Coordinates of C-alpha atoms in Angstrom, one line a residue:
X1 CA 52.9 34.9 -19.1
X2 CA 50.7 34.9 -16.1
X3 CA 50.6 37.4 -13.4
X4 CA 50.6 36.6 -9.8
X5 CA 46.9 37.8 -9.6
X6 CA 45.8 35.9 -12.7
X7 CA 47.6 32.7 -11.4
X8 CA 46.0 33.2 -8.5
X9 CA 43.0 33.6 -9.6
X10 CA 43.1 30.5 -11.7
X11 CA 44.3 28.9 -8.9
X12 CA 41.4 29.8 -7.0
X13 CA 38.7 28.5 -9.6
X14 CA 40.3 25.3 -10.0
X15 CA 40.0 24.8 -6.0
X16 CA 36.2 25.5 -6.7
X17 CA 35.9 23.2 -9.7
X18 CA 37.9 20.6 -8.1
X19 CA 35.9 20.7 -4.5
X20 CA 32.5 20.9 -6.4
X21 CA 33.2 17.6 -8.6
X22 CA 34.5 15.9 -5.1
X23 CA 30.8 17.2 -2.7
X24 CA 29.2 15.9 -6.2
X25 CA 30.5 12.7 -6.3
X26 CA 30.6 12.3 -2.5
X27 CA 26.6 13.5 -2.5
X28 CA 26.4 10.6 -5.5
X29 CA 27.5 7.8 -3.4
X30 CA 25.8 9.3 0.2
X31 CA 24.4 5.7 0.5
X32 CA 25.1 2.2 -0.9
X33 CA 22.7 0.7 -3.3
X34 CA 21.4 -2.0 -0.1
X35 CA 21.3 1.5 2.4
X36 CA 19.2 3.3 -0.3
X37 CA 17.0 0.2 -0.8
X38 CA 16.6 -0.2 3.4
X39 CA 15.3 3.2 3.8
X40 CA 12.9 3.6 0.8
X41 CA 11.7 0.4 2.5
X42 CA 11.6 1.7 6.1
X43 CA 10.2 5.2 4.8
X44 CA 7.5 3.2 3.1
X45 CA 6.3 1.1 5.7
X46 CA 6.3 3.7 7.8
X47 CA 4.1 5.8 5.5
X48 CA 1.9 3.4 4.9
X49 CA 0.9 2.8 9.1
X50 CA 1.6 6.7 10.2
X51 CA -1.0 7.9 7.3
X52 CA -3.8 4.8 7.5
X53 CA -3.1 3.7 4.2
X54 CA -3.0 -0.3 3.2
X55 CA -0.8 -0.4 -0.1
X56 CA 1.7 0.5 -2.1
X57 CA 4.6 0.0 -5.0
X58 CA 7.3 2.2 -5.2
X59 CA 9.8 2.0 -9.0
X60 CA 12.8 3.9 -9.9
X61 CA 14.7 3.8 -13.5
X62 CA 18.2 5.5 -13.7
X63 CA 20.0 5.6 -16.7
X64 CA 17.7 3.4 -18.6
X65 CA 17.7 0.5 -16.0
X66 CA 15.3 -0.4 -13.2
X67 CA 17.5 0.3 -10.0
X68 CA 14.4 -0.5 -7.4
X69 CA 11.1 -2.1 -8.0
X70 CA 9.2 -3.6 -4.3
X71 CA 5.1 -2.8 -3.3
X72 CA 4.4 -2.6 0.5
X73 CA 1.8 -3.7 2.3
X74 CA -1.0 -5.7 2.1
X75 CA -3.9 -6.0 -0.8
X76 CA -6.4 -6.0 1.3
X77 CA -7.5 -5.9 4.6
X78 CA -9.5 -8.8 4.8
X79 CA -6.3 -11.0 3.7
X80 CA -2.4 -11.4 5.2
X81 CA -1.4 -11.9 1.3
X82 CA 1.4 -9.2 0.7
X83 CA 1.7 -7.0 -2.2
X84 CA 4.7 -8.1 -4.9
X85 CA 5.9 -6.5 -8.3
X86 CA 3.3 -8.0 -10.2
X87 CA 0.2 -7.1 -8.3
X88 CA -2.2 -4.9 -9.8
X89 CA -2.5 -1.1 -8.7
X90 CA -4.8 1.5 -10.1
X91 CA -3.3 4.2 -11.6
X92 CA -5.6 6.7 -12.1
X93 CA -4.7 9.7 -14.1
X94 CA -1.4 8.6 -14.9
X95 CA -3.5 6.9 -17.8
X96 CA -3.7 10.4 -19.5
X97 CA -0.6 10.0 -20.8
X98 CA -1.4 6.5 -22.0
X99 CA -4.5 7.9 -23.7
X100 CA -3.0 11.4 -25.1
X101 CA 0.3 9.2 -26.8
X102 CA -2.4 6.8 -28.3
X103 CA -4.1 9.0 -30.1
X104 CA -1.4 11.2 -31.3
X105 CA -0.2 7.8 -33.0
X106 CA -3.5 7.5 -34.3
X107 CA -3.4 10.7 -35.9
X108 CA 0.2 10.7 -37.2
X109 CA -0.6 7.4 -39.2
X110 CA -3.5 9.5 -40.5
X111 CA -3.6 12.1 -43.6
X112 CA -5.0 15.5 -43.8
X113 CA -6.0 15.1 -39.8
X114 CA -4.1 16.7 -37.3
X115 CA -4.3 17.4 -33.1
X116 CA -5.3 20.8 -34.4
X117 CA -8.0 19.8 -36.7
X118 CA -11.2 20.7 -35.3
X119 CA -13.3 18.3 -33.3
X120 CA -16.1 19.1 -35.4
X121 CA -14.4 17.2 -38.6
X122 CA -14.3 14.4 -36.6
X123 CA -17.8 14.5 -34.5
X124 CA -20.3 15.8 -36.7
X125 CA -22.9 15.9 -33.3
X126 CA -20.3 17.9 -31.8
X127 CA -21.6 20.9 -29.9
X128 CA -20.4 23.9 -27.1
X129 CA -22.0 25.9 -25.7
X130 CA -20.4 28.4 -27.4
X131 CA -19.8 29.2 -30.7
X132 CA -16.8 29.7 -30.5
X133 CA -15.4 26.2 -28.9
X134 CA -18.1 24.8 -31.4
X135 CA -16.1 26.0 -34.6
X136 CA -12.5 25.8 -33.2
X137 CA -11.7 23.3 -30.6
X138 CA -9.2 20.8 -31.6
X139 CA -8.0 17.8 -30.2
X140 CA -4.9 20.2 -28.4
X141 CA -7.5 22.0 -26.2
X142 CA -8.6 18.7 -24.9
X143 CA -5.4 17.4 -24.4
X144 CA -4.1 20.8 -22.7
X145 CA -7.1 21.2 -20.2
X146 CA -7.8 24.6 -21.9
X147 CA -11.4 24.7 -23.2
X148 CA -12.5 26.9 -20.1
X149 CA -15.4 24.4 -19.1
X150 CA -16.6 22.9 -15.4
X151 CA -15.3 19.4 -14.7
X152 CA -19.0 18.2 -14.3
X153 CA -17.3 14.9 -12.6
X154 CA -20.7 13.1 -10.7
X155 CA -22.1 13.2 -13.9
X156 CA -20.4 10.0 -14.2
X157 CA -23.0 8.6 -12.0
X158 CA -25.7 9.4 -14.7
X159 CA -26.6 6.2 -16.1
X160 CA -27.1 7.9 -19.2
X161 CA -23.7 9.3 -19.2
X162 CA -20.8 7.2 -20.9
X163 CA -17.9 7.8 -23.4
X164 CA -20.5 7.3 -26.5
X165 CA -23.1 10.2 -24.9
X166 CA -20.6 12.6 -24.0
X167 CA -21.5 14.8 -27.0
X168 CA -24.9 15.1 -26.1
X169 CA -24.0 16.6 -22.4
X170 CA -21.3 19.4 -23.8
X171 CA -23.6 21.5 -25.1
X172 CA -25.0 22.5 -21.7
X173 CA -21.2 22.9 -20.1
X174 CA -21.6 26.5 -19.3
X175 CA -17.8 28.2 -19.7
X176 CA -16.0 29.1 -16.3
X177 CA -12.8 30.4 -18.0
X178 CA -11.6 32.1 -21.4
X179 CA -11.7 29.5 -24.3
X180 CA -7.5 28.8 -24.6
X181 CA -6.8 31.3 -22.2
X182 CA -7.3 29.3 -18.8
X183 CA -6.4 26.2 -17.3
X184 CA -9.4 23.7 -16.1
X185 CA -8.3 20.5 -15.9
X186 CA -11.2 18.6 -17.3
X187 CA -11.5 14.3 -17.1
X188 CA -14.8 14.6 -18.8
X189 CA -12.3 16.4 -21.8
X190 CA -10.0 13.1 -22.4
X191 CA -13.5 11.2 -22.7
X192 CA -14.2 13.3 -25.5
X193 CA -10.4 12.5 -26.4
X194 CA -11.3 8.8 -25.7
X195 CA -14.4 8.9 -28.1
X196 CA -12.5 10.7 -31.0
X197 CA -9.7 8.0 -31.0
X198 CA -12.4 5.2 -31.3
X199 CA -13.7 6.8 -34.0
X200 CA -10.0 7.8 -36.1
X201 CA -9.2 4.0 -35.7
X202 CA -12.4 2.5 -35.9
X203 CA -11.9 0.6 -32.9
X204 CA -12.0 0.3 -29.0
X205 CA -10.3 2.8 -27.2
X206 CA -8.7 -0.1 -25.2
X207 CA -7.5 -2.0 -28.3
X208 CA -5.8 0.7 -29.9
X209 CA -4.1 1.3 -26.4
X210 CA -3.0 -2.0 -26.2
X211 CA -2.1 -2.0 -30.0
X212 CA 0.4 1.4 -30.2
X213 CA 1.0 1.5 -26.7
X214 CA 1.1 -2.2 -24.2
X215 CA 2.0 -4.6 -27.0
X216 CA 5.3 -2.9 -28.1
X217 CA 6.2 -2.1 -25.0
X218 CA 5.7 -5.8 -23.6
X219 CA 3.4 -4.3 -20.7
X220 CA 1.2 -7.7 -21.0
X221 CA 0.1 -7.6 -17.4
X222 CA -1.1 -4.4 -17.5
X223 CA -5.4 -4.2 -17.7
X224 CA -8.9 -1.5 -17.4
X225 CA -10.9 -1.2 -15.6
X226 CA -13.4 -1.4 -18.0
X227 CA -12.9 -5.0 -19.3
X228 CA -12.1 -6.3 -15.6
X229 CA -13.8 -8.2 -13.4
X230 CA -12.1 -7.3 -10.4
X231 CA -12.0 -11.0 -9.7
X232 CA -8.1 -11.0 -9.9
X233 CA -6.1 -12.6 -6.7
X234 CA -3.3 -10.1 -7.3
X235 CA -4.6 -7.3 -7.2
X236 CA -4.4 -4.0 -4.3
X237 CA -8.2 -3.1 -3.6
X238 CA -8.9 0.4 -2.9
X239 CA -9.9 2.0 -0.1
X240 CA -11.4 5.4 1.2
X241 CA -11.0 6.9 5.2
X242 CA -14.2 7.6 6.9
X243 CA -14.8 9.0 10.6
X244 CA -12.5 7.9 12.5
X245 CA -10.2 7.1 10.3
X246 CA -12.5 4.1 9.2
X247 CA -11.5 2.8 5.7
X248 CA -14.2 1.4 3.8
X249 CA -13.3 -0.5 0.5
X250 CA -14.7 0.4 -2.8
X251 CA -16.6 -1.5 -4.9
X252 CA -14.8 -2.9 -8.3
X253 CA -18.5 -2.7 -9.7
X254 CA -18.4 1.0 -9.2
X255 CA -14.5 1.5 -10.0
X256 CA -15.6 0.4 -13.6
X257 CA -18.4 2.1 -14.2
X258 CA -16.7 5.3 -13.0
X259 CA -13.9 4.9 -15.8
X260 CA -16.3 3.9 -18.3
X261 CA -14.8 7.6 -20.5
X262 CA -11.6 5.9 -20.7
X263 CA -8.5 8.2 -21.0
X264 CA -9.4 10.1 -17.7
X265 CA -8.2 6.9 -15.5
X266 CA -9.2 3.4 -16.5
X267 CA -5.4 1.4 -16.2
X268 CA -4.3 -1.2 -14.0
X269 CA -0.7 -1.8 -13.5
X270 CA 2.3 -3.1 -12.2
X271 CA 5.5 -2.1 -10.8
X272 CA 6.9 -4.7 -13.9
X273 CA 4.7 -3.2 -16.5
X274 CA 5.5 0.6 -15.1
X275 CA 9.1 0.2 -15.6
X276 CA 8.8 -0.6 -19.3
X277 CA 6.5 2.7 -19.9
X278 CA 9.4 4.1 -17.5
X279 CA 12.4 3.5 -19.4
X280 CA 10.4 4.1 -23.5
X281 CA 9.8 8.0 -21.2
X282 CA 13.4 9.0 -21.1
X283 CA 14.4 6.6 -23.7
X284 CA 17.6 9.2 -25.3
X285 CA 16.2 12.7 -27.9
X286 CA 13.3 10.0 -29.7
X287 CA 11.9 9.9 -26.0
X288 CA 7.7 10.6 -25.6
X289 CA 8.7 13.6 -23.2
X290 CA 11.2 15.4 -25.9
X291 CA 8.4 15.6 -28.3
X292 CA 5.8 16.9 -26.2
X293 CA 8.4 19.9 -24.6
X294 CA 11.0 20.3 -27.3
X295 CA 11.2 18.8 -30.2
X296 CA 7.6 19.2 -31.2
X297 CA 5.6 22.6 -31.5
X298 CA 2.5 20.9 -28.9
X299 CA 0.2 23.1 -27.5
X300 CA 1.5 23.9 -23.6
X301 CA -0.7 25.5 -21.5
X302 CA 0.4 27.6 -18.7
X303 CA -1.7 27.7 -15.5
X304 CA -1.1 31.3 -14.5
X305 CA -1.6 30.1 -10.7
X306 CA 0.0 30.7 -7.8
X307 CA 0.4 28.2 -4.7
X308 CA 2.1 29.0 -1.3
X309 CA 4.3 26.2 -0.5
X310 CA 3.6 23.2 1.3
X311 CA 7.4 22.2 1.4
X312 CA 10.6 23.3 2.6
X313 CA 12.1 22.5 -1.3
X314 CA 11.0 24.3 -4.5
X315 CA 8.6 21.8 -5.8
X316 CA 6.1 23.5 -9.2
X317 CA 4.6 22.5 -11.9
X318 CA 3.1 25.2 -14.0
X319 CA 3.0 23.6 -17.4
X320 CA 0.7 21.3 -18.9
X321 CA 0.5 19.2 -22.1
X322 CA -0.7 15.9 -23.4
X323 CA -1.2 14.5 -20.1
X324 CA 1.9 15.7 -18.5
X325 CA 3.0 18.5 -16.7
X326 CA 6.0 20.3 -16.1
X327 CA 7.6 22.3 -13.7
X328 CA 10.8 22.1 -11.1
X329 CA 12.4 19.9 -8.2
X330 CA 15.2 21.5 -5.9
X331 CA 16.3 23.6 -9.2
X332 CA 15.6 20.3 -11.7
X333 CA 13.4 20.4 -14.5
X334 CA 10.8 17.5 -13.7
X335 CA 7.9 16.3 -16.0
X336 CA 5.3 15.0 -13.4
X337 CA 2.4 14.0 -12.9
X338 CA -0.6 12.5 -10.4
X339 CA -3.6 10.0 -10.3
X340 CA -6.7 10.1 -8.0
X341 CA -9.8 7.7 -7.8
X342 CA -11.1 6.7 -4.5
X343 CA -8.7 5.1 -2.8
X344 CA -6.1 4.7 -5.5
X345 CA -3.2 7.5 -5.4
X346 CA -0.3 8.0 -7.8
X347 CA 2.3 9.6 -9.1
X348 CA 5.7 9.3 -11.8
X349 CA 8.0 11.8 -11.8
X350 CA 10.4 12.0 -14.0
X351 CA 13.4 14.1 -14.1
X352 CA 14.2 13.9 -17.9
X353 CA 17.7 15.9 -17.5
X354 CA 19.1 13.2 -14.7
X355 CA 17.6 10.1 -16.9
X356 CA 15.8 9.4 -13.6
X357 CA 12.1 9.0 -13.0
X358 CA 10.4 7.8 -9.7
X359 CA 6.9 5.9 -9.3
X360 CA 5.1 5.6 -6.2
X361 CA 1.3 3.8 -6.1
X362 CA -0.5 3.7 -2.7
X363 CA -4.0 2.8 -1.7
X364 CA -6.3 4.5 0.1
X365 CA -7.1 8.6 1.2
X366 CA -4.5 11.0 -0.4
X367 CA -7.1 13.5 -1.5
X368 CA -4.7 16.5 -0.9
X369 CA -2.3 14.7 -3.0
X370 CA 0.5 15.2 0.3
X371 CA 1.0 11.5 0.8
X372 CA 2.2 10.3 -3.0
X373 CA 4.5 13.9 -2.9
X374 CA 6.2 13.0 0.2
X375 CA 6.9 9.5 -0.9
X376 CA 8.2 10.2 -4.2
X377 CA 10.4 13.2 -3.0
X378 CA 12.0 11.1 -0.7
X379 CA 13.0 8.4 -2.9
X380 CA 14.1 11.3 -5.6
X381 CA 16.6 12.9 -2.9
X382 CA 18.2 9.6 -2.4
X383 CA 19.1 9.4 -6.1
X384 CA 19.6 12.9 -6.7
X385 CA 22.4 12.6 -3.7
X386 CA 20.6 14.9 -1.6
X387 CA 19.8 13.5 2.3
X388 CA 16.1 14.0 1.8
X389 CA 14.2 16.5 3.8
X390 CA 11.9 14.1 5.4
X391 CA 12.4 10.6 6.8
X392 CA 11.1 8.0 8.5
X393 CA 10.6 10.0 11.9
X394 CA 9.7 13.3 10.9
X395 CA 6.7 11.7 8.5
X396 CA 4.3 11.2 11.2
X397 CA 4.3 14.6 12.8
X398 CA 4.7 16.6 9.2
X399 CA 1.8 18.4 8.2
X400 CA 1.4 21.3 5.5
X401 CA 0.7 24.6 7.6
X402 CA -2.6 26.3 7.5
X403 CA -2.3 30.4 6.3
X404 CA -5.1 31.9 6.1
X405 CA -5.8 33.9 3.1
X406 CA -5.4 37.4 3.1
X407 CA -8.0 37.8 -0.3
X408 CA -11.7 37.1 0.0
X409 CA -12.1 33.6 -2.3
X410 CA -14.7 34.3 -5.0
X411 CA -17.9 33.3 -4.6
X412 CA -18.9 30.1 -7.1
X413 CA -20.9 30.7 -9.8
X414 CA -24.0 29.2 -10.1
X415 CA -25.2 27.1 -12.6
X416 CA -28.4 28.6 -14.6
X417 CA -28.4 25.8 -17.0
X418 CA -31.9 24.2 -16.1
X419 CA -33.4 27.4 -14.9
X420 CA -34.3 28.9 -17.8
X421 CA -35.1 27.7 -21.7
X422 CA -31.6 28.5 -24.0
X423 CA -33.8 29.8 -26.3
X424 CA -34.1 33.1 -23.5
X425 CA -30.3 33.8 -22.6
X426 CA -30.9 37.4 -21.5
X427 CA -33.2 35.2 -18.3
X428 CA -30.2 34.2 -17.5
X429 CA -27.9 36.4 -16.3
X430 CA -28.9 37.1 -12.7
X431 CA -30.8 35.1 -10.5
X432 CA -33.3 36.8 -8.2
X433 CA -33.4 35.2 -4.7
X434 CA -37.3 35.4 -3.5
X435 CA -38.2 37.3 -0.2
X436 CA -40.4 35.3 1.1
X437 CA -37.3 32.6 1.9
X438 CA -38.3 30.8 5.5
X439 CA -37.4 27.9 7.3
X440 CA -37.9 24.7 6.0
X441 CA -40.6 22.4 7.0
X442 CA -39.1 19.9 9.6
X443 CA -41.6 17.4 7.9
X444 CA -39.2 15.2 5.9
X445 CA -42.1 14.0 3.4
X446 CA -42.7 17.3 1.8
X447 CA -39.5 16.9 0.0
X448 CA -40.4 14.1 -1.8
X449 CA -40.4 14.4 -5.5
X450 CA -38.6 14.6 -9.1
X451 CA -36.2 17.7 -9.1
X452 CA -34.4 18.1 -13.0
X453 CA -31.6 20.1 -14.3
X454 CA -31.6 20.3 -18.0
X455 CA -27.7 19.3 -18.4
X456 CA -27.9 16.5 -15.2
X457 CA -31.2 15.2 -15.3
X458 CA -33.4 14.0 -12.7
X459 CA -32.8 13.5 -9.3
X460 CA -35.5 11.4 -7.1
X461 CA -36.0 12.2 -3.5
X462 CA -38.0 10.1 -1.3
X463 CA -39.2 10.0 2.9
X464 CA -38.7 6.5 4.0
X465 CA -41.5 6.3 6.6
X466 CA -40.2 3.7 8.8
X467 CA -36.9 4.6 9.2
X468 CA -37.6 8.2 8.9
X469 CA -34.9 9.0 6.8
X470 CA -34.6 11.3 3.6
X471 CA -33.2 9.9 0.8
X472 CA -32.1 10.7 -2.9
X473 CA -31.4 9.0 -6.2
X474 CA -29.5 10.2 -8.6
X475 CA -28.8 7.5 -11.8
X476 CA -27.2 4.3 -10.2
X477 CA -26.1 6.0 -6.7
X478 CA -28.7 6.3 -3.3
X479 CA -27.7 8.6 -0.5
X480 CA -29.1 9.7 2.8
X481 CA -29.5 13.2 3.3
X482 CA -28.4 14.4 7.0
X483 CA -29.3 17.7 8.6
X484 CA -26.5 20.5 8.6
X485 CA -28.4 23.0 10.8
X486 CA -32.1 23.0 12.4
X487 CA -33.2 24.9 9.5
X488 CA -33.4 21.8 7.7
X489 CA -32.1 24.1 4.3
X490 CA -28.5 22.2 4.3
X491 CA -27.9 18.7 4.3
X492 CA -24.9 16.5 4.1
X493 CA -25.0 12.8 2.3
X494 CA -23.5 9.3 2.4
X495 CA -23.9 6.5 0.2
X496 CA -26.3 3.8 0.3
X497 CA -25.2 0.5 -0.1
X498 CA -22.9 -0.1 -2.8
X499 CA -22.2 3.9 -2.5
X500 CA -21.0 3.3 1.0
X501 CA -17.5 5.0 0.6
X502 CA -18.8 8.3 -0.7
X503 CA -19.9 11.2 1.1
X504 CA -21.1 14.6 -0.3
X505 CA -20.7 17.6 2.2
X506 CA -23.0 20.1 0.5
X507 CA -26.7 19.5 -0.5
X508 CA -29.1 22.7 0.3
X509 CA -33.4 23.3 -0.7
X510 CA -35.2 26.6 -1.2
X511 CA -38.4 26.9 0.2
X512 CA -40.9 30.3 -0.5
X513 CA -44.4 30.1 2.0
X514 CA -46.2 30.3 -1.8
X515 CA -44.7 27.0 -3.4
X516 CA -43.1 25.1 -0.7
X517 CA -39.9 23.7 -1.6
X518 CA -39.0 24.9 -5.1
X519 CA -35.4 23.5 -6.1
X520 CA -32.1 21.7 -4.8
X521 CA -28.8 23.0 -5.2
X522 CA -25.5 20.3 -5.0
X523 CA -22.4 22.2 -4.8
X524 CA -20.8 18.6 -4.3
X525 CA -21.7 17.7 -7.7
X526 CA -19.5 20.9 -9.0
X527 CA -17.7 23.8 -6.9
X528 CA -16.9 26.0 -9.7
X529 CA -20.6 25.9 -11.1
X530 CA -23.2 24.2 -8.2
X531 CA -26.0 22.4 -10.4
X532 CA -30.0 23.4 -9.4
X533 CA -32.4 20.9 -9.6
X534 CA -35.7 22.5 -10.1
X535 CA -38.9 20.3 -8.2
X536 CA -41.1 19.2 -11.0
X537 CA -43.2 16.8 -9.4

């Protein structure tokens, strides 16, 4: 028989229990289904003229249904015609995990191949610049962003460059990080993932997508940007913010040469054809996510990073795999994660756990990734049953707070690649600044020339007489160089025509009294690793 104290104490943790289940179900049913659906409206719109943005789409599936699906907005600015469920968004990265599923399909249907077969049994061309990653990358390093190499991004805009030549480049990819013991998230690396699938099925990257992955899954709107025209009505065009907060639209010509590599970003979509991918991601144990985090041994790769927080609510991911990572919302395990391409921004966050998972698409600047977070946590409190930190009021004042770091921020490496033959490695490793630096010439012409770097090629830069600018070319893209200081040694750039939308921030020359002006340097092209031109001609 009970005590007193024991009764008591029972009596007490049944209170608890009983009180916790009541806040639980009260937190549950906060808002009616038309209340939630007004304010992921209202926060929405809002977000969409407080931040200078022009579109957007927002999804939820709970418990294997869609409970919202509505875009926002407009699809372009030139036009009053409204954005609906079945207009066309790019979604940028998100297509990682489009491209890393296909081609673990690929391999499964496969014998005596696996993702940790190396790459070199399946691209015979196949070289690193080390040995190392030559003999023992596999198709999981790819997949995990852990081969330790530069993202080398504006090499896209070498018109040499494409899914087919990316082996050829690789070999001059000096390494920035261990070899499987970093994190360098890499788009150039799901090329080389895109290439390799072609070759397993002996067909188009996009074919096989839309084989194992669109087809079943009825996602028959869904499109690339590759194949696309950019001629369809419905369809949100994208848009980057300028001075002033000017936005410019970007050019569908550009949009598809710039996804030519394929797994990195190349999918358009809908708020339909996202549900379905939606609901197959926390379809039950047999879901996608399950085998990437638990049921199967995939390689995860942590980021061994730490980021102050730019929230008020726990909010990490420090996991990554197969296109996916994972981390934690407000104490929830979340599988995440986000897409950017000038002027499209996305994100799906899923919450495997709650069977809830949460899509936002928006067009235009998001480069700090703040916007797409904002909206996708607000729509996740609603449906966890929390009221959500922000709202419709607070978004156009919240920013993330500036601290200034207490740690001096390593100096970037700089890329020798170009400088000096391979065949001489020991040239390489220092770089001896010549003393007899001075200021550069304020005569624009005596820049003119051919400048080359071994793994970027050439870049062409030319004194336009009349309008007495300085100009330079590098494979299908023309910017004007702009004066940083009245040294004339750094230079800013904006496009040229189609190119209009982009703008690089850091071009600097060298210049000795001997030769003149010897080399170019583009930190813009790569931060980690800032490419040198050498002046040939």
């Amino acid at each position: 028989m009970l005590t007193f104290r024991e009764l008591f104490v029972f009596c007490c943790f049944c209170v608890i229990i009983f009180s916790d289940s009541i806040q639980c179900r009260a937190a549950e049913q906060r808002y009616s289904q038309n209340e939630t659906h007004e304010k992921i409206s209202v926060f929405a719109n809002t977000l969409l003229r407080v931040k200078n943005l022009v579109a957007g789409a927002v999804v939820v599936v709970k418990n294997d249904e869609v409970v919202y699906r509505q875009g926002f907005g407009r699809r372009n600015l030139s036009s009053e015609a409204k954005v609906d469920n079945n207009t066309l968004f790019g979604i940028a990265s998100l297509t990682k995990a489009f491209g890393a599923a296909t081609l673990v399909k690929v391999i499964e249907e496969m014998k005596n191949v696996s993702l940790k077969t190396p790459i070199s049994d399946y691209l015979d061309d196949i070289e690193f610049s080390t040995e190392q990653r030559t003999k023992y990358a596999n198709i999981e390093d790819l997949l995990a962003h852990r081969m330790g190499l530069p993202r080398n991004n504006f090499l896209r805009l070498n018109q040499n460059f494409n899914r087919q030549t990316i082996p050829k480049f690789l070999k001059y990819f000096e390494e920035i990080a261990d070899f499987r013991g970093s994190y360098v998230y890499s788009n150039i690396m799901y090329g080389l993932a895109t290439l390799i699938t072609e070759k397993l099925a002996n067909n188009t990257w996009e074919d096989v997508v839309t084989e194992k992955i669109l087809r079943p899954l009825g996602m028959n709107a869904t499109k690339f940007s590759t194949r696309s025209s950019g001629d369809a009505e419905n369809i949100a065009r994208s848009y980057v913010e300028q001075e002033k907060k000017r936005l410019v639209q970007v050019p569908f010509s550009f949009k598809r040469k710039w996804a030519d590599i394929g797994a990195s970003g190349s999918i358009q979509t809908t708020a339909n054809d996202i549900s379905k991918w939606m609901r197959f991601l926390l379809n039950g144990n047999t879901s996608l996510l399950c085998n990437i985090f638990k049921v199967r041994n995939f390689a995860i790769q942590t980021k061994n990073r730490f980021h102050r927080p730019e929230m008020p609510v726990e909010y990490s991911n420090s996991q990554y795999a197969l296109g996916w990572n994972k981390g934690h919302y407000r104490g929830y395990p979340i599988i995440v994660h986000t897409g950017t391409s000038w002027g499209d921004a996305s994100i799906l966050l899923l919450f495997p756990e709650e069977k809830l998972a949460v899509f936002g698409v928006l067009t235009g600047s998001d480069t700090k990734h703040l916007k797409r977070i904002l909206l996708a946590q607000y729509v996740a409190d609603l449906y966890l049953g929390f009221e959500p930190w922000i709202n419709a009021t607070s978004i156009k004042d919240f920013v993330v707070p500036k601290h200034k770091s207490k740690c001096p921020r390593p100096a970037a490496r700089r890329s020798t690649i170009g400088l000096f033959p391979r065949n001489f490695p020991e040239c390489r490793k220092t770089i001896t600044k010549p003393n007899n630096i001075s200021i550069l010439p304020s005569n624009f012409s005596s820049y003119d020339g051919i400048y080359n770097n071994i793994l970027w090629g050439n870049i062409t830069v030319t004194y336009n007489t009349e309008s007495q600018g300085l100009f330079f070319t590098y494979g299908f893209a023309t910017f004007q160089l702009l004066p940083r200081s009245r040294k004339h040694r750094s230079f800013a750039a904006k496009g040229i025509g189609e190119m209009c939308f982009m703008r690089l921030s850091s071009i600097n020359f060298e210049y000795t009294r001997n030769k003149g002006i010897t080399s170019m340097t583009i930190p813009s092209f790569e931060r980690s690793m800032p490419p040198t031109f050498l002046k040939i001609s």
